[in-house]
Short mmCIF file of C-alpha atoms and ligand atoms in Angstrom, two decimals:
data_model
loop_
_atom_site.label_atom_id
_atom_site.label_comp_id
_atom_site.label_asym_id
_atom_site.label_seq_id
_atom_site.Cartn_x
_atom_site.Cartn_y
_atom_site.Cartn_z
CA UNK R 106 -42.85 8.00 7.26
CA UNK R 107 -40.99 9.63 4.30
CA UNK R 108 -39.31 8.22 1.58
CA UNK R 109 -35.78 6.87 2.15
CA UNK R 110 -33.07 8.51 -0.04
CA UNK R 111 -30.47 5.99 -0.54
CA UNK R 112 -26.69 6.95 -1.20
CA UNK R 113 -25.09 7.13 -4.26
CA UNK R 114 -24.90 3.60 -6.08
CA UNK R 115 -21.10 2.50 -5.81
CA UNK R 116 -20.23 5.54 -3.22
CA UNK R 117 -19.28 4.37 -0.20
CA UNK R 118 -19.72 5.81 3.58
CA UNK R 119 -16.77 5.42 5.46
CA UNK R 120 -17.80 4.64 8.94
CA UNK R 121 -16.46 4.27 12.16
CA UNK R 122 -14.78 1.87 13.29
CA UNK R 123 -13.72 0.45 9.73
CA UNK R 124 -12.44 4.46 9.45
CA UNK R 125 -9.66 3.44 11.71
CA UNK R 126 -8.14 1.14 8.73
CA UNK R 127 -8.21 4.46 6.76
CA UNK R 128 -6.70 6.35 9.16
CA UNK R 129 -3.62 3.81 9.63
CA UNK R 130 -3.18 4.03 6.39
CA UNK R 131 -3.08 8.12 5.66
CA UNK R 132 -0.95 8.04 8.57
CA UNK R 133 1.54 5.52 7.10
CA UNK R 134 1.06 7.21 3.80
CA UNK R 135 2.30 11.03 4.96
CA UNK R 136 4.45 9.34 7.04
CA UNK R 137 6.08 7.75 4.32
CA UNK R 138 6.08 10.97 1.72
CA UNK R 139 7.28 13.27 4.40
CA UNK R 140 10.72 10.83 4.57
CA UNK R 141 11.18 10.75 1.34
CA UNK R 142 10.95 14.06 0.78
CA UNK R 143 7.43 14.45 -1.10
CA UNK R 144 4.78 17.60 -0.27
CA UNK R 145 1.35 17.22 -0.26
CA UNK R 146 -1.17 19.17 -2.99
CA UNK R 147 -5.15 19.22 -3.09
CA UNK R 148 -6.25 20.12 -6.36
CA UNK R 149 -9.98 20.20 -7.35
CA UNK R 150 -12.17 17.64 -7.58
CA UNK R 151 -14.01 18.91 -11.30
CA UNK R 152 -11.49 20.28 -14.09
CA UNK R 153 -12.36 21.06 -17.41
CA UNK R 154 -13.06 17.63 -19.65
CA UNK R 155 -10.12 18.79 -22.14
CA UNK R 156 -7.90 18.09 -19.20
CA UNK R 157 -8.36 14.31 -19.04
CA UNK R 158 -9.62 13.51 -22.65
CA UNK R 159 -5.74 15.35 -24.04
CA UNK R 160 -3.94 13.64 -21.06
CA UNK R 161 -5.91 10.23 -20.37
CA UNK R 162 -6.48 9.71 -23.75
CA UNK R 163 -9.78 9.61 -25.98
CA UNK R 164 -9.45 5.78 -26.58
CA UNK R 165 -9.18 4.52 -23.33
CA UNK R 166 -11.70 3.24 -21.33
CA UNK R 167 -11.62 5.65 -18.66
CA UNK R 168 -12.23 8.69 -20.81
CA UNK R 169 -14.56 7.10 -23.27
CA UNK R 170 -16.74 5.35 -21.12
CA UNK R 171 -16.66 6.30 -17.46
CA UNK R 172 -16.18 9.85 -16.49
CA UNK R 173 -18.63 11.80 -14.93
CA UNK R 174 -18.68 14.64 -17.23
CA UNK R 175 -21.52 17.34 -17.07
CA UNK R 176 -22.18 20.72 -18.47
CA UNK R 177 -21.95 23.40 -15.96
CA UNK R 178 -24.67 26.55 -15.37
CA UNK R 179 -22.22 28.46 -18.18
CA UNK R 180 -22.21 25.27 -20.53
CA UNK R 181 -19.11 24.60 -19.69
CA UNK R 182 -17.77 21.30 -19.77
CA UNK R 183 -16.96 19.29 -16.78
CA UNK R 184 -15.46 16.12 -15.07
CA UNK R 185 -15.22 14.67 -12.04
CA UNK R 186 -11.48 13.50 -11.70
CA UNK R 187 -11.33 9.94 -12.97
CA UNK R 188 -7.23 10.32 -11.80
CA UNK R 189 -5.06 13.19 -10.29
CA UNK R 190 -1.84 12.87 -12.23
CA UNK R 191 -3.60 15.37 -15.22
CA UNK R 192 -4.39 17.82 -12.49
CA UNK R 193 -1.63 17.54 -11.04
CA UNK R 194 0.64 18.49 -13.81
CA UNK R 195 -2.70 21.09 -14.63
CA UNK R 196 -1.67 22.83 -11.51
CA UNK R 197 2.36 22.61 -12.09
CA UNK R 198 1.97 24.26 -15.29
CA UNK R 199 -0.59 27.09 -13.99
CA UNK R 200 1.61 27.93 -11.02
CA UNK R 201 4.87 28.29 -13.06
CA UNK R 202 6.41 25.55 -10.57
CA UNK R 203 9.33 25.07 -12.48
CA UNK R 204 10.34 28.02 -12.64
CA UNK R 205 10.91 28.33 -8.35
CA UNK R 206 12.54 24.34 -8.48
CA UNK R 207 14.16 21.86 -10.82
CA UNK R 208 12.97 18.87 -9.58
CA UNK R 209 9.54 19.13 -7.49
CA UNK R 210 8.15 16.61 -5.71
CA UNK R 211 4.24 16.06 -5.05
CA UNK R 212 1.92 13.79 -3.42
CA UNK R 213 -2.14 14.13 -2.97
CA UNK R 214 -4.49 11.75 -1.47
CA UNK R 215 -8.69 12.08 -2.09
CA UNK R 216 -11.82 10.60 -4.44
CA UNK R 217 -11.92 9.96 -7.62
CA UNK R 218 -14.72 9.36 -10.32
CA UNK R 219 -14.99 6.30 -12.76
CA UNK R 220 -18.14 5.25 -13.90
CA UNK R 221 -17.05 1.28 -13.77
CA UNK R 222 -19.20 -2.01 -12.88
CA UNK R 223 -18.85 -2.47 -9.34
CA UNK R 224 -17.05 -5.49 -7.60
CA UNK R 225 -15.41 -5.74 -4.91
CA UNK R 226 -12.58 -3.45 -5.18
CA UNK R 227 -14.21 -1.71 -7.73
CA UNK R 228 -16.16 1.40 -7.17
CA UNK R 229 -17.60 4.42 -8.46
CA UNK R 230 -16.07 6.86 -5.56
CA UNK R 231 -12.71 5.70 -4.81
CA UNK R 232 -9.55 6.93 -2.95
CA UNK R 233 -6.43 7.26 -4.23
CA UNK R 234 -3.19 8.07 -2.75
CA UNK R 235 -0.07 8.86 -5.67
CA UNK R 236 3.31 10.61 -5.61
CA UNK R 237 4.43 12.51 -9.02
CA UNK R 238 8.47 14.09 -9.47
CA UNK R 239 8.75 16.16 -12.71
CA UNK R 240 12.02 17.49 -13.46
CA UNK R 241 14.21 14.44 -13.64
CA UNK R 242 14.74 12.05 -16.47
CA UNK R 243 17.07 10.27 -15.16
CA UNK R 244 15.98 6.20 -14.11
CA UNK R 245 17.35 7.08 -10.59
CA UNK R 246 13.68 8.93 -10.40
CA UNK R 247 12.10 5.96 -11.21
CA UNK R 248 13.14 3.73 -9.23
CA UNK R 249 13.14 6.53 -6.16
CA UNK R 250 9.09 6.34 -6.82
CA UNK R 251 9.29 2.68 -7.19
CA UNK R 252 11.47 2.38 -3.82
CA UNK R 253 8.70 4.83 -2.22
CA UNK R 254 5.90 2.59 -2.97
CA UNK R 255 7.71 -0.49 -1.92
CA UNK R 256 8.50 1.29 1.57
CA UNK R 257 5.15 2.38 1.91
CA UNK R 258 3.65 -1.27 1.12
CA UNK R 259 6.25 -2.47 3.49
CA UNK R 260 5.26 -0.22 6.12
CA UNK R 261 1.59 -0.98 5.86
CA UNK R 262 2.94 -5.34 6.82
CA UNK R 263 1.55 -6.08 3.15
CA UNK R 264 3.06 -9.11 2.15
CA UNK R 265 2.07 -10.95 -1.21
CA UNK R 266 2.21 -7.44 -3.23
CA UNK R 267 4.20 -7.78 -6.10
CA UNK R 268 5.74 -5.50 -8.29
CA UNK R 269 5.23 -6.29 -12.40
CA UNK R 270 7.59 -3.60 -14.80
CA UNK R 271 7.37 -2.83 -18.12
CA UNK R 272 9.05 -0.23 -21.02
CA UNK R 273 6.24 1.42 -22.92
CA UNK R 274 9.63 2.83 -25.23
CA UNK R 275 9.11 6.33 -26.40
CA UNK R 276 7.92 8.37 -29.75
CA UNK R 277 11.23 7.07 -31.42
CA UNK R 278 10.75 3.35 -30.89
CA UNK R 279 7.23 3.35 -30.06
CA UNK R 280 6.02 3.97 -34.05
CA UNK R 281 7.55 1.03 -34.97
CA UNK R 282 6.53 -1.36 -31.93
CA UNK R 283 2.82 -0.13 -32.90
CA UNK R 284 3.21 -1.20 -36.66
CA UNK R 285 4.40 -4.26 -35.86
CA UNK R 286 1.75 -4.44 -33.10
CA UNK R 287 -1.31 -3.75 -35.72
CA UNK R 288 0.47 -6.28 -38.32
CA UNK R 289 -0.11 -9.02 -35.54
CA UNK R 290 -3.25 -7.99 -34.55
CA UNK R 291 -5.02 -7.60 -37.79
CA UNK R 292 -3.89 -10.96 -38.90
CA UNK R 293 -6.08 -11.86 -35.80
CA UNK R 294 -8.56 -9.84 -36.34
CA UNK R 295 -11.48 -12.06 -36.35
CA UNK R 296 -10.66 -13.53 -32.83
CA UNK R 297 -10.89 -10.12 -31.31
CA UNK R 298 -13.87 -8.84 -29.58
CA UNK R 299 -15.68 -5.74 -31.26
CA UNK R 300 -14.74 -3.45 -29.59
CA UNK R 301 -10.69 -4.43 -29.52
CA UNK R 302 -11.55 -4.71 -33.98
CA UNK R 303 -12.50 -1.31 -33.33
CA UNK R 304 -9.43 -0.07 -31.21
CA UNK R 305 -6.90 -2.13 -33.27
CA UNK R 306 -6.63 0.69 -35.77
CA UNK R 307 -7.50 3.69 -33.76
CA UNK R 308 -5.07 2.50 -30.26
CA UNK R 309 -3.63 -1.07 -30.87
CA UNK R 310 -2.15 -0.77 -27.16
CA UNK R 311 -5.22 -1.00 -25.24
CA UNK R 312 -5.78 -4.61 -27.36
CA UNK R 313 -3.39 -5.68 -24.89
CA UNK R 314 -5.29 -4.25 -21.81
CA UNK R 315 -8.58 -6.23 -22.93
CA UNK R 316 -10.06 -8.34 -20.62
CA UNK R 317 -11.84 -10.21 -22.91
CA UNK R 318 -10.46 -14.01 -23.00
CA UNK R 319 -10.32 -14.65 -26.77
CA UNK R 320 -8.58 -11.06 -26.66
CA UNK R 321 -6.10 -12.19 -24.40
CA UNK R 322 -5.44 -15.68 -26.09
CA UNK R 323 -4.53 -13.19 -29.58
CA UNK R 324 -2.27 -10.93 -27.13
CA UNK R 325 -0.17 -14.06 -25.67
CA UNK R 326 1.67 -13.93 -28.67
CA UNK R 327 1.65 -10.09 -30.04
CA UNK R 328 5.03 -8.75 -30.13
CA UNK R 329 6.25 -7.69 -26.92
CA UNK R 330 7.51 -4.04 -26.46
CA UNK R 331 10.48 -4.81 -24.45
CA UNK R 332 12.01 -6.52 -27.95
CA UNK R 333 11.54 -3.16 -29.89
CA UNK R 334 12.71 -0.38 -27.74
CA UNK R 335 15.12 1.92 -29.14
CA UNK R 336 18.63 2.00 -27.80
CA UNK R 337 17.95 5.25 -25.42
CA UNK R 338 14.88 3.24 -23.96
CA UNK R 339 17.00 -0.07 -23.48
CA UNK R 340 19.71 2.08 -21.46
CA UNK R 341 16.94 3.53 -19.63
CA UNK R 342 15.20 0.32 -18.67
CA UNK R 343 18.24 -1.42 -17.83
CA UNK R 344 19.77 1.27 -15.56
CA UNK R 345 16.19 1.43 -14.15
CA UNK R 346 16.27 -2.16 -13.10
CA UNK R 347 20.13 -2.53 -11.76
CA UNK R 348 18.88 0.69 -9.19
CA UNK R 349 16.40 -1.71 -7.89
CA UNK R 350 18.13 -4.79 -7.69
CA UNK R 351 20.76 -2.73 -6.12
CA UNK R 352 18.27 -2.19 -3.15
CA UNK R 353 16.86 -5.91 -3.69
CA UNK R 354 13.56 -4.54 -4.74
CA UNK R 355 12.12 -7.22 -6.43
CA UNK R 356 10.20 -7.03 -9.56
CA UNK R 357 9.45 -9.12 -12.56
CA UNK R 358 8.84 -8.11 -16.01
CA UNK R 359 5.66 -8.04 -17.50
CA UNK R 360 6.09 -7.06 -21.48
CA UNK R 361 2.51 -7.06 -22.00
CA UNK R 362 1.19 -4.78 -19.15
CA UNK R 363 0.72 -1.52 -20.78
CA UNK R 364 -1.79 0.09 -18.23
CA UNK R 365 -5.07 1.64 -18.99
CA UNK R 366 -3.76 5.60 -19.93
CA UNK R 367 -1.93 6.75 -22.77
CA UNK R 368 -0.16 9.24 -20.96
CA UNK R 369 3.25 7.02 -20.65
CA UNK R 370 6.53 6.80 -22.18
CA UNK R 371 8.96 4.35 -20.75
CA UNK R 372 8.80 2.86 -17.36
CA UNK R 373 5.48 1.33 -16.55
CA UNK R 374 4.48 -0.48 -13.80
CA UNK R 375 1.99 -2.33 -11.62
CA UNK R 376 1.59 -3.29 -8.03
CA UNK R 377 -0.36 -6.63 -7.51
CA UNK R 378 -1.67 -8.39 -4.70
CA UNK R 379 -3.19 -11.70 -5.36
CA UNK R 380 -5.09 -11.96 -1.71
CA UNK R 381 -8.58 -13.26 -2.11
CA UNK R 382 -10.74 -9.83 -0.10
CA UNK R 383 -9.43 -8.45 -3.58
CA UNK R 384 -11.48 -10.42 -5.82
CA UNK R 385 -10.37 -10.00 -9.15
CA UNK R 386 -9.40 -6.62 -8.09
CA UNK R 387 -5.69 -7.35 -7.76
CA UNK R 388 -4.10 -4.28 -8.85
CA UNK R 389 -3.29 -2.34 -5.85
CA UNK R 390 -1.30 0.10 -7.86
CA UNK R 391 0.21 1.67 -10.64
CA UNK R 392 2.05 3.85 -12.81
CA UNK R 393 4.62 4.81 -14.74
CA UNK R 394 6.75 7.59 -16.45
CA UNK R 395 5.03 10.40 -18.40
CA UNK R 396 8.08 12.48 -19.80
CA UNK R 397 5.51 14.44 -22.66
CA UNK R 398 2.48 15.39 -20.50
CA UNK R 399 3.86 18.66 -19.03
CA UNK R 400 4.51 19.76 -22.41
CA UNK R 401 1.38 18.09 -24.29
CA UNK R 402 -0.81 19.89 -21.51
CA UNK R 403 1.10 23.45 -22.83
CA UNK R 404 3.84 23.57 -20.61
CA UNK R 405 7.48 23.43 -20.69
CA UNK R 406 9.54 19.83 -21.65
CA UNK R 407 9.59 18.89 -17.93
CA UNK R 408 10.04 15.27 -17.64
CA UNK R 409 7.91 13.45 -14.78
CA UNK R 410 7.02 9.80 -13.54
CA UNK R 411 4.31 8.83 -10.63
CA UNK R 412 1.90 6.35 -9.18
CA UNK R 413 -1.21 5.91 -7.89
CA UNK R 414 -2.34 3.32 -4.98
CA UNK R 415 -6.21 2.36 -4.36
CA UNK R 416 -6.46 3.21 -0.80
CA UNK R 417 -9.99 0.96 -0.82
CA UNK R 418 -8.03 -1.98 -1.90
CA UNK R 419 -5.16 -1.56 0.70
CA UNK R 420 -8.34 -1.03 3.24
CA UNK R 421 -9.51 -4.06 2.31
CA UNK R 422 -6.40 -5.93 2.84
CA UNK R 423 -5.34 -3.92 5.82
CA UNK R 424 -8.88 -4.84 7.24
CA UNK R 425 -7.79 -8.51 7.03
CA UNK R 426 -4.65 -7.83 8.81
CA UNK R 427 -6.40 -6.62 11.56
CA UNK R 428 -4.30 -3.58 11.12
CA UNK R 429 -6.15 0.23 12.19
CA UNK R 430 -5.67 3.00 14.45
CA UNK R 431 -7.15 3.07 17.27
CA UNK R 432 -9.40 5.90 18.58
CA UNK R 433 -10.07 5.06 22.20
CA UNK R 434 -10.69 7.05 25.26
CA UNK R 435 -7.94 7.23 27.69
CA UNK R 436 -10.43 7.78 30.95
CA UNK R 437 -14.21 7.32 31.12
CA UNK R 438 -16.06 9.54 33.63
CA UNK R 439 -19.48 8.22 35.15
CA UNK R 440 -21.37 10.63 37.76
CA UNK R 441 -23.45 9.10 40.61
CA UNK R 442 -26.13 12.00 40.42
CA UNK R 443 -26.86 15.59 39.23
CA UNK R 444 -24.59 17.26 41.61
CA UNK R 445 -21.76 14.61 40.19
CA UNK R 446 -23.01 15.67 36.49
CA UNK R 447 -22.02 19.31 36.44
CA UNK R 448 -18.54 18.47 38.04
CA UNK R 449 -17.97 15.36 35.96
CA UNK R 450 -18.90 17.75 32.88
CA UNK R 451 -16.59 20.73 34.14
CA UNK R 452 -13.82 17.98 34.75
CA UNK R 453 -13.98 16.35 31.12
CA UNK R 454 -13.64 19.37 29.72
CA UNK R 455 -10.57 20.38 31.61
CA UNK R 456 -8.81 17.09 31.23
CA UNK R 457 -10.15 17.17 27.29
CA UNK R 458 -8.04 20.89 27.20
CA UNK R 459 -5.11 19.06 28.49
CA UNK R 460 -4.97 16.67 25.80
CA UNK R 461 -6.64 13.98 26.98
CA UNK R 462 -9.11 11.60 25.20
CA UNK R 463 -11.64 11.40 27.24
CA UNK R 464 -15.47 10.25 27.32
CA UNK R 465 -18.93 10.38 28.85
CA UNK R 466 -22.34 9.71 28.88
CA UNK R 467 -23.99 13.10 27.70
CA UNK R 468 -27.18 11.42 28.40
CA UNK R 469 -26.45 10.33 32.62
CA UNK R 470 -28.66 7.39 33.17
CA UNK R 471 -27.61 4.72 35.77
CA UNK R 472 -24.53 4.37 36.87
CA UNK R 473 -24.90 0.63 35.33
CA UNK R 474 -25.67 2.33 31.87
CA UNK R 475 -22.82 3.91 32.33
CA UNK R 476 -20.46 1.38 33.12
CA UNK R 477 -21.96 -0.92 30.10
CA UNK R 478 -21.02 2.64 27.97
CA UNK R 479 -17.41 2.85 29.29
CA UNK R 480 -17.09 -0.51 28.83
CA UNK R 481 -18.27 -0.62 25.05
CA UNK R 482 -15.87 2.56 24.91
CA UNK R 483 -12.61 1.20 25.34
CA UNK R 484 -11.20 3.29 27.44
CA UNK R 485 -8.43 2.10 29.63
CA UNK R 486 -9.65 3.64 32.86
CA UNK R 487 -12.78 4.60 34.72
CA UNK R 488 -13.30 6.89 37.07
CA UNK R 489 -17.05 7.51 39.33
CA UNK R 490 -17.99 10.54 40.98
CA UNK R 491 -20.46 10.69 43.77
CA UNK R 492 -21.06 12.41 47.09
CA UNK R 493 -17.78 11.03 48.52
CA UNK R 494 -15.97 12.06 45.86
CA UNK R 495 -17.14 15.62 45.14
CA UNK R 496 -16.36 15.84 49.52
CA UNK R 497 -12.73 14.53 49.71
CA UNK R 498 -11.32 15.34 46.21
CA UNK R 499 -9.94 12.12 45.97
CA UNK R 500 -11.23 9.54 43.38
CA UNK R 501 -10.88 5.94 41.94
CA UNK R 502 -9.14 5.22 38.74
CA UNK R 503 -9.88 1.51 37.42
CA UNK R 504 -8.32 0.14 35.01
CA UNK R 505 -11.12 -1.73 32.62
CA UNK R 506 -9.48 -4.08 31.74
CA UNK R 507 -9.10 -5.56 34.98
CA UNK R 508 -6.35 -4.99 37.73
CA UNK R 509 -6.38 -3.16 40.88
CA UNK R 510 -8.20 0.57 41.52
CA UNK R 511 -6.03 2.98 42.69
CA UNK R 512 -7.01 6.03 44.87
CA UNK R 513 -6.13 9.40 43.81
CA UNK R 514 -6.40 13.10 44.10
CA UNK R 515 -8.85 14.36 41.42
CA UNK R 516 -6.93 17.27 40.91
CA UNK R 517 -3.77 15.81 39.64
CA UNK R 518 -5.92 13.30 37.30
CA UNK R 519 -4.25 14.22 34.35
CA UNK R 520 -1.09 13.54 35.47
CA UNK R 521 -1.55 10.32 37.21
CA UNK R 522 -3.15 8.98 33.73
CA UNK R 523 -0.24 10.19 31.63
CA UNK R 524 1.68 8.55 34.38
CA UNK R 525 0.20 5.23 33.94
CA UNK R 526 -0.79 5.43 30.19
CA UNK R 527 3.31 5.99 29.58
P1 LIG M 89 -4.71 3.60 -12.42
O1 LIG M 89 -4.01 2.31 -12.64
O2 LIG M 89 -5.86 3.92 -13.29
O3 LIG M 89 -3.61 4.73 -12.51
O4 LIG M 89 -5.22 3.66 -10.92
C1 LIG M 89 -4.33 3.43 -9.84
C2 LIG M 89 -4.98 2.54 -8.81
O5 LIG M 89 -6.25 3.08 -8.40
C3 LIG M 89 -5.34 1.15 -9.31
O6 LIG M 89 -4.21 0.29 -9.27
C4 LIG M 89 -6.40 0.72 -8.31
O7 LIG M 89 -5.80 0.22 -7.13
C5 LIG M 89 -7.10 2.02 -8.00
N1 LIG M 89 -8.38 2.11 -8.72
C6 LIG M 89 -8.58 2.44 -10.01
N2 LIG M 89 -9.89 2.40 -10.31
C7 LIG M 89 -10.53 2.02 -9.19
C8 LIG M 89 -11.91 1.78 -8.85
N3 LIG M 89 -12.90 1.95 -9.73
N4 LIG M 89 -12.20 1.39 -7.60
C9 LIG M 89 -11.22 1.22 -6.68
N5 LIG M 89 -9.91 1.43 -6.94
C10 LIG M 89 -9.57 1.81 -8.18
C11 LIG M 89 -3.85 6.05 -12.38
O8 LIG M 89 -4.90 6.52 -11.98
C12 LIG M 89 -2.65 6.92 -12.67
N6 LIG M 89 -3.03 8.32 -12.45
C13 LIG M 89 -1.47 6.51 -11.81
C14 LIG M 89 -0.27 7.38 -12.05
C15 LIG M 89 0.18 8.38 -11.27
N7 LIG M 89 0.53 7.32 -13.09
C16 LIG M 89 1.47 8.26 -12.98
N8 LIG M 89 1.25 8.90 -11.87
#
């Protein structure tokens, strides 16, 4: 035998019949978008490394330590997308969007690429779903996005997913918060790990995003950035907040969640399920405002504000929920013999061009084979053709399930199984 070639370490197939807890959930997902208003856009899984290392940020952990980056055939340099909000706003610039719309609204779902330890929760392929609106400042945007991912969670009969908000202030107050945020934190120096000694002087924010315990015992009482944001910010965060509570979204603030790219200004913010398929995955989603990415990317001052959801984690919680779309035949067709075959064949194919879902053996076999097949199926009817059948033109639709067989002209089939699927 040859040598097995294993997949991808921390890649996942997506088989049937956990692919019908995906499918639920794109379908909830566009569903969701479409209402309020959001259009889809694929962009490219590689982009040039520049992309994600000016928009990401150098210090984070995501850029630093786990993109897929490679050198193309032209030495180029390459990475798989570790995110989609830098290509997204990539793509708005290239295309000129603003100039055709003032306020645009996107949404993508697909893979991304982080290099992380695996958990549950936690892979190297993973799917995300976001929505990004650039062209409006104003905190009605925010908590639009905010309401959308609420509505969506909602939708998907999620409960136990929190919402956690935060201010990340802006390039007037921010300067200051960060001072006072290095003060602390070098007075504390020695309890921080070595890599957050390292960071404190180069990115003193992502101290605050260390997992490390002792790091976390020094962060309990930094400084928090809600007390330092600049009047603008305040207004901003406050007029944020009353548009939620004024659609009873509920939320609590989190001054010390800062998330893990440098991209934001402003709003921040995290959706959280503590349920235990998670693990200590419990961030479901996240994101944030990003008002000086269009233009630190070389575009025009477009402001813009987004989030992304980890469709694995919401499979994994959907999966416990029992929740999925079903993919099962409407009408199983067994043949008696090889006469039966060829119309049985002819007649799946015409109900199949109808619309119907519709199954068979491809193999024949026994008629009990076939039975145990359309049983394992699902479909809700069955239907055998023999002799008899191929003689009179009539037929017997049973209902799997159990129930009573009713007689019927084969040639009005599809009509008497829209009748009784209705
Ligand atoms: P993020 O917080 O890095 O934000 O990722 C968003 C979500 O993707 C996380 O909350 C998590 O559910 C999921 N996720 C991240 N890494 C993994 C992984 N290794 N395995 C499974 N799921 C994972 C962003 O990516 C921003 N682009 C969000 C955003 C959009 N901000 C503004 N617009």
């Amino acid at each position: 035998m040859s040598q097995r070639i294993s997949g991808v370490k921390g890649m996942n197939d997506l088989l049937p019949p956990d692919i019908e807890v995906w499918h639920f959930l794109e379908a909830r997902a566009r569903e969701t978008f479409r209402r309020f208003g959001y259009q889809e856009v694929r962009t490219p899984v590689l982009e040039d490394t520049a992309l994600f290392v000016r928009s990401v940020g150098e210090e984070t952990d995501i850029v630093g330590k786990e993109m897929y980056t490679f050198e193309d055939r032209a030495g180029r340099s390459l990475s798989m997308r570790p995110e989609n909000t830098a290509p997204a706003v990539r793509a708005y610039i290239e295309h000129a969007v603003h100039v055709r719309e003032a306020v645009t609204r996107w949404y993508y779902l697909g893979p991304m690429f982080r290099y992380e330890r695996m958990k549950t929760g936690r892979y190297r392929q993973f799917w995300q779903m976001g929505g990004e609106a650039y062209g409006s400042a104003e905190p009605a945007q925010d908590a639009e996005l905010i309401d959308l991912g609420l509505q969506l969670i909602h939708g998907l009969d999620l409960p136990g997913v929190r919402l956690e908000l935060n201010s990340l202030g802006d390039e007037n107050c921010r300067p200051a918060y960060l001072a006072s945020l290095t003060a602390y934190l070098r007075a504390h120096q020695s309890e921080l790990c070595a890599e957050c000694q390292a960071r404190l002087e180069r990115n003193p924010l992502r101290v605050l995003d260390c997992k490390n315990p002792k790091c976390q015992a020094v962060v309990a009482g930094a400084p928090a950035v809600t007390d330092a944001l600049c009047r603008p910010c305040q207004a901003h965060f406050e007029a944020v907040r009353h548009k939620l509570d004024a659609i009873h979204a509920p939320y609590t603030v989190n001054p010390r969640m800062v998330r893990g790219l440098d991209y934001y200004t402003r709003t921040a913010f995290e959706f959280i399920a503590d349920a235990p398929a998670l693990g200590t995955a419990t961030a479901v989603g996240g994101g944030g405002r990003y008002d000086r990415l269009v233009q630190e990317l070389g575009g025009p001052s477009v402001p813009a504000v987004g989030w992304a959801m980890g469709m694995d984690r919401l499979c994994l919680l959907l999966a416990e929920s029992g929740k999925r779309e079903e993919a099962k035949p409407e009408l199983f067709v067994a043949a008696a013999d090889a006469a039966a075959q060829d119309e049985a064949f002819r007649l799946v194919s015409e109900l199949r061009r109808s619309g119907h879902a519709v199954d068979f053996d491809p193999r024949g076999g026994s008629l009990k084979s076939q039975m145990k097949r359309a049983d394992k199926s699902g479909a809700r009817f069955a239907l055998v053709l023999g002799e008899r059948e191929l003689a009179s033109g009539d037929g017997e639709l049973k209902p799997l399930a159990g129930g009573e067989s009713v007689r019927i002209r084969l040639d009005t089939l599809g009509a008497a199984l829209a009748a009784r699927l209705r």
